[in-house]
Amino acid sequence: MTAPDPRDELVDHLPALRAFAMSLTRNRATADDMMQDTVLKAWSNIDKFTPGTNMRAWLFTILRNNFYTSRRKLNREVADVDDVMSGQLSVKPEHDGRLQMMDFKVAFNQLPDEQREALILVGASGFSYEDAGEMCGVATGTMKSRVNRGRAKLTQLLKLEDDDTLELTDQATMAVVSGSGFATK
């Protein structure tokens, strides 16, 4: 003789399960949701139930664990009924950085070769003025001048004011424009 399927017994405990859910949540809709989640978990994990043991206790344990898990989750969440909090959250669109980067590339390509080279070496690559001057075979003062003129021309081409911020995609590009190179001695 085969043992009865525990799924058949599950239906017998639904009224008691619902009453327990109501006593925990004190809300009919929430209790129904909790009960549904419990039945779903029990059904999908029926292979973990040991036949011959107390099915009601097993179901109540699942419901109780679901209830306390949802309570812990609610404690970490902020109620935002009127969307005040979510209205303050925002993410800058990704396309803005790409558009500004394209503008930067167009402006950067308009610079004379010596200024582009100086800005890449000093601003983007982080070499000191002395090292960059040595690499290019020019005096340190000449390298400083090229970097300065290149930054001024970029600022003019990009139509930036002193207090404008340029939100580009990487730190190296910002260093080229802003003068805050990695090692601008």
mmCIF file of C-alpha atoms in Angstrom:
data_model
loop_
_atom_site.group_PDB
_atom_site.id
_atom_site.type_symbol
_atom_site.label_atom_id
_atom_site.label_comp_id
_atom_site.label_asym_id
_atom_site.label_seq_id
_atom_site.Cartn_x
_atom_site.Cartn_y
_atom_site.Cartn_z
ATOM 1 C CA MET A 1 0.000 0.000 0.000
ATOM 2 C CA THR A 2 1.410 3.406 -0.988
ATOM 3 C CA ALA A 3 1.461 6.395 1.320
ATOM 4 C CA PRO A 4 -1.003 9.201 0.503
ATOM 5 C CA ASP A 5 0.372 12.159 -1.416
ATOM 6 C CA PRO A 6 1.170 15.000 1.038
ATOM 7 C CA ARG A 7 -0.224 17.493 -1.491
ATOM 8 C CA ASP A 8 -3.691 16.110 -0.836
ATOM 9 C CA GLU A 9 -3.312 16.867 2.882
ATOM 10 C CA LEU A 10 -2.113 20.423 2.174
ATOM 11 C CA VAL A 11 -5.619 21.552 1.152
ATOM 12 C CA ASP A 12 -7.041 20.434 4.508
ATOM 13 C CA HIS A 13 -4.922 23.002 6.360
ATOM 14 C CA LEU A 14 -5.786 26.086 4.268
ATOM 15 C CA PRO A 15 -8.457 27.496 6.648
ATOM 16 C CA ALA A 16 -6.156 27.253 9.679
ATOM 17 C CA LEU A 17 -3.278 28.638 7.634
ATOM 18 C CA ARG A 18 -5.376 31.644 6.592
ATOM 19 C CA ALA A 19 -6.449 32.285 10.196
ATOM 20 C CA PHE A 20 -2.811 32.205 11.294
ATOM 21 C CA ALA A 21 -1.832 34.605 8.499
ATOM 22 C CA MET A 22 -4.649 36.991 9.537
ATOM 23 C CA SER A 23 -3.489 36.914 13.152
ATOM 24 C CA LEU A 24 0.053 37.818 12.100
ATOM 25 C CA THR A 25 -0.681 40.491 9.497
ATOM 26 C CA ARG A 26 -4.031 41.924 10.649
ATOM 27 C CA ASN A 27 -4.738 42.691 6.998
ATOM 28 C CA ARG A 28 -6.873 40.503 4.745
ATOM 29 C CA ALA A 29 -5.017 41.217 1.488
ATOM 30 C CA THR A 30 -1.593 40.757 3.083
ATOM 31 C CA ALA A 31 -2.764 37.565 4.800
ATOM 32 C CA ASP A 32 -4.000 36.188 1.478
ATOM 33 C CA ASP A 33 -0.651 37.041 -0.152
ATOM 34 C CA MET A 34 1.258 35.401 2.701
ATOM 35 C CA MET A 35 -0.913 32.316 2.491
ATOM 36 C CA GLN A 36 -0.452 32.094 -1.267
ATOM 37 C CA ASP A 37 3.341 32.417 -0.912
ATOM 38 C CA THR A 38 3.304 29.724 1.765
ATOM 39 C CA VAL A 39 1.303 27.286 -0.329
ATOM 40 C CA LEU A 40 3.536 27.958 -3.325
ATOM 41 C CA LYS A 41 6.699 27.313 -1.301
ATOM 42 C CA ALA A 42 5.216 24.213 0.296
ATOM 43 C CA TRP A 43 4.063 22.850 -3.052
ATOM 44 C CA SER A 44 7.409 23.445 -4.745
ATOM 45 C CA ASN A 45 9.339 21.986 -1.772
ATOM 46 C CA ILE A 46 6.983 19.090 -0.995
ATOM 47 C CA ASP A 47 9.905 16.692 -1.474
ATOM 48 C CA LYS A 48 11.436 18.176 1.717
ATOM 49 C CA PHE A 49 8.362 17.297 3.781
ATOM 50 C CA THR A 50 8.746 14.066 5.732
ATOM 51 C CA PRO A 51 5.570 11.976 5.342
ATOM 52 C CA GLY A 52 4.060 10.994 8.656
ATOM 53 C CA THR A 53 5.116 14.211 10.379
ATOM 54 C CA ASN A 54 2.892 17.172 11.207
ATOM 55 C CA MET A 55 1.937 18.907 7.914
ATOM 56 C CA ARG A 56 0.170 21.764 9.746
ATOM 57 C CA ALA A 57 3.282 22.580 11.777
ATOM 58 C CA TRP A 58 5.396 22.481 8.622
ATOM 59 C CA LEU A 59 3.035 24.904 6.826
ATOM 60 C CA PHE A 60 2.810 27.236 9.835
ATOM 61 C CA THR A 61 6.609 27.321 10.019
ATOM 62 C CA ILE A 62 6.856 28.292 6.352
ATOM 63 C CA LEU A 63 4.222 31.018 6.820
ATOM 64 C CA ARG A 64 5.879 32.335 9.975
ATOM 65 C CA ASN A 65 9.306 32.457 8.269
ATOM 66 C CA ASN A 66 7.784 34.289 5.282
ATOM 67 C CA PHE A 67 6.125 36.783 7.615
ATOM 68 C CA TYR A 68 9.319 37.631 9.497
ATOM 69 C CA THR A 69 11.348 37.793 6.297
ATOM 70 C CA SER A 70 8.885 40.299 4.867
ATOM 71 C CA ARG A 71 8.991 42.316 8.129
ATOM 72 C CA ARG A 72 12.792 42.531 7.992
ATOM 73 C CA LYS A 73 12.551 43.618 4.378
ATOM 74 C CA LEU A 74 10.002 46.311 5.261
ATOM 75 C CA ASN A 75 12.310 47.663 7.970
ATOM 76 C CA ARG A 76 14.943 48.313 5.295
ATOM 77 C CA GLU A 77 12.505 50.025 2.929
ATOM 78 C CA VAL A 78 11.259 53.593 3.070
ATOM 79 C CA ALA A 79 7.551 54.276 2.629
ATOM 80 C CA ASP A 80 7.218 56.804 -0.168
ATOM 81 C CA VAL A 81 3.487 57.135 -0.639
ATOM 82 C CA ASP A 82 3.553 60.574 -2.264
ATOM 83 C CA ASP A 83 6.765 59.967 -4.291
ATOM 84 C CA VAL A 84 8.734 62.664 -2.434
ATOM 85 C CA MET A 85 11.793 60.444 -1.938
ATOM 86 C CA SER A 86 11.723 58.908 -5.407
ATOM 87 C CA GLY A 87 11.285 62.369 -6.933
ATOM 88 C CA GLN A 88 14.618 63.375 -5.430
ATOM 89 C CA LEU A 89 16.421 60.364 -6.870
ATOM 90 C CA SER A 90 17.790 60.804 -10.322
ATOM 91 C CA VAL A 91 20.382 59.404 -12.643
ATOM 92 C CA LYS A 92 22.106 61.527 -15.204
ATOM 93 C CA PRO A 93 21.376 60.199 -18.678
ATOM 94 C CA GLU A 94 24.296 58.270 -20.135
ATOM 95 C CA HIS A 95 24.029 60.044 -23.464
ATOM 96 C CA ASP A 96 25.078 63.405 -21.954
ATOM 97 C CA GLY A 97 28.592 62.155 -21.253
ATOM 98 C CA ARG A 98 28.871 60.661 -24.733
ATOM 99 C CA LEU A 99 27.671 63.874 -26.373
ATOM 100 C CA GLN A 100 30.121 65.970 -24.377
ATOM 101 C CA MET A 101 32.872 63.485 -25.168
ATOM 102 C CA MET A 102 32.138 63.850 -28.894
ATOM 103 C CA ASP A 103 32.276 67.657 -28.540
ATOM 104 C CA PHE A 104 35.561 67.301 -26.684
ATOM 105 C CA LYS A 105 37.061 65.080 -29.404
ATOM 106 C CA VAL A 106 36.069 67.552 -32.125
ATOM 107 C CA ALA A 107 37.591 70.452 -30.174
ATOM 108 C CA PHE A 108 40.702 68.452 -29.231
ATOM 109 C CA ASN A 109 41.352 67.569 -32.880
ATOM 110 C CA GLN A 110 41.327 71.278 -33.766
ATOM 111 C CA LEU A 111 44.373 71.948 -31.580
ATOM 112 C CA PRO A 112 47.846 72.140 -33.114
ATOM 113 C CA ASP A 113 49.817 68.888 -32.864
ATOM 114 C CA GLU A 114 52.250 70.273 -30.260
ATOM 115 C CA GLN A 115 49.411 71.343 -27.933
ATOM 116 C CA ARG A 116 47.572 68.017 -28.300
ATOM 117 C CA GLU A 117 50.789 66.150 -27.587
ATOM 118 C CA ALA A 118 51.507 68.317 -24.532
ATOM 119 C CA LEU A 119 47.988 67.865 -23.147
ATOM 120 C CA ILE A 120 48.113 64.099 -23.621
ATOM 121 C CA LEU A 121 51.503 63.764 -21.968
ATOM 122 C CA VAL A 122 50.962 66.143 -19.051
ATOM 123 C CA GLY A 123 47.187 66.070 -18.549
ATOM 124 C CA ALA A 124 46.081 62.594 -19.569
ATOM 125 C CA SER A 125 49.226 60.509 -19.036
ATOM 126 C CA GLY A 126 50.328 62.308 -15.890
ATOM 127 C CA PHE A 127 53.912 63.089 -16.845
ATOM 128 C CA SER A 128 55.583 66.070 -15.215
ATOM 129 C CA TYR A 129 56.310 69.133 -17.352
ATOM 130 C CA GLU A 130 60.012 68.265 -17.105
ATOM 131 C CA ASP A 131 59.552 64.676 -18.282
ATOM 132 C CA ALA A 132 57.178 65.684 -21.089
ATOM 133 C CA GLY A 133 59.609 68.409 -22.208
ATOM 134 C CA GLU A 134 62.445 65.907 -22.242
ATOM 135 C CA MET A 135 60.400 63.429 -24.309
ATOM 136 C CA CYS A 136 59.560 66.121 -26.866
ATOM 137 C CA GLY A 137 63.026 67.670 -26.853
ATOM 138 C CA VAL A 138 61.850 71.089 -25.608
ATOM 139 C CA ALA A 139 62.437 73.151 -22.484
ATOM 140 C CA THR A 140 60.164 72.762 -19.459
ATOM 141 C CA GLY A 141 58.884 76.321 -19.948
ATOM 142 C CA THR A 142 57.928 75.521 -23.559
ATOM 143 C CA MET A 143 55.985 72.448 -22.400
ATOM 144 C CA LYS A 144 54.172 74.528 -19.758
ATOM 145 C CA SER A 145 53.315 77.084 -22.396
ATOM 146 C CA ARG A 146 51.967 74.470 -24.825
ATOM 147 C CA VAL A 147 49.809 72.902 -22.110
ATOM 148 C CA ASN A 148 48.511 76.289 -21.005
ATOM 149 C CA ARG A 149 47.699 77.429 -24.561
ATOM 150 C CA GLY A 150 46.086 74.057 -25.356
ATOM 151 C CA ARG A 151 43.829 74.224 -22.287
ATOM 152 C CA ALA A 152 42.885 77.812 -23.053
ATOM 153 C CA LYS A 153 42.015 76.923 -26.655
ATOM 154 C CA LEU A 154 39.972 73.892 -25.562
ATOM 155 C CA THR A 155 38.075 76.036 -23.071
ATOM 156 C CA GLN A 156 37.358 78.533 -25.836
ATOM 157 C CA LEU A 157 36.304 75.864 -28.369
ATOM 158 C CA LEU A 158 34.044 74.157 -25.838
ATOM 159 C CA LYS A 159 32.637 77.556 -24.770
ATOM 160 C CA LEU A 160 33.325 76.890 -21.095
ATOM 161 C CA GLU A 161 33.180 79.587 -18.448
ATOM 162 C CA ASP A 162 35.372 79.534 -15.342
ATOM 163 C CA ASP A 163 32.623 78.048 -13.166
ATOM 164 C CA ASP A 164 31.292 75.549 -15.748
ATOM 165 C CA THR A 165 31.693 71.867 -15.090
ATOM 166 C CA LEU A 166 32.426 69.432 -17.838
ATOM 167 C CA GLU A 167 31.094 65.966 -17.079
ATOM 168 C CA LEU A 168 33.096 63.714 -19.326
ATOM 169 C CA THR A 169 33.573 60.021 -19.027
ATOM 170 C CA ASP A 170 37.060 59.632 -17.639
ATOM 171 C CA GLN A 171 39.494 61.244 -15.258
ATOM 172 C CA ALA A 172 42.243 61.578 -17.854
ATOM 173 C CA THR A 173 40.072 63.716 -20.138
ATOM 174 C CA MET A 174 39.089 65.917 -17.211
ATOM 175 C CA ALA A 175 42.764 66.328 -16.364
ATOM 176 C CA VAL A 176 43.512 67.495 -19.915
ATOM 177 C CA VAL A 177 40.882 70.229 -19.755
ATOM 178 C CA SER A 178 41.003 71.280 -16.132
ATOM 179 C CA GLY A 179 44.685 71.502 -15.461
ATOM 180 C CA SER A 180 44.447 69.042 -12.599
ATOM 181 C CA GLY A 181 46.734 66.537 -14.262
ATOM 182 C CA PHE A 182 48.008 63.554 -12.372
ATOM 183 C CA ALA A 183 51.521 64.928 -11.977
ATOM 184 C CA THR A 184 51.666 68.465 -13.312
ATOM 185 C CA LYS A 185 54.818 69.672 -11.622
#
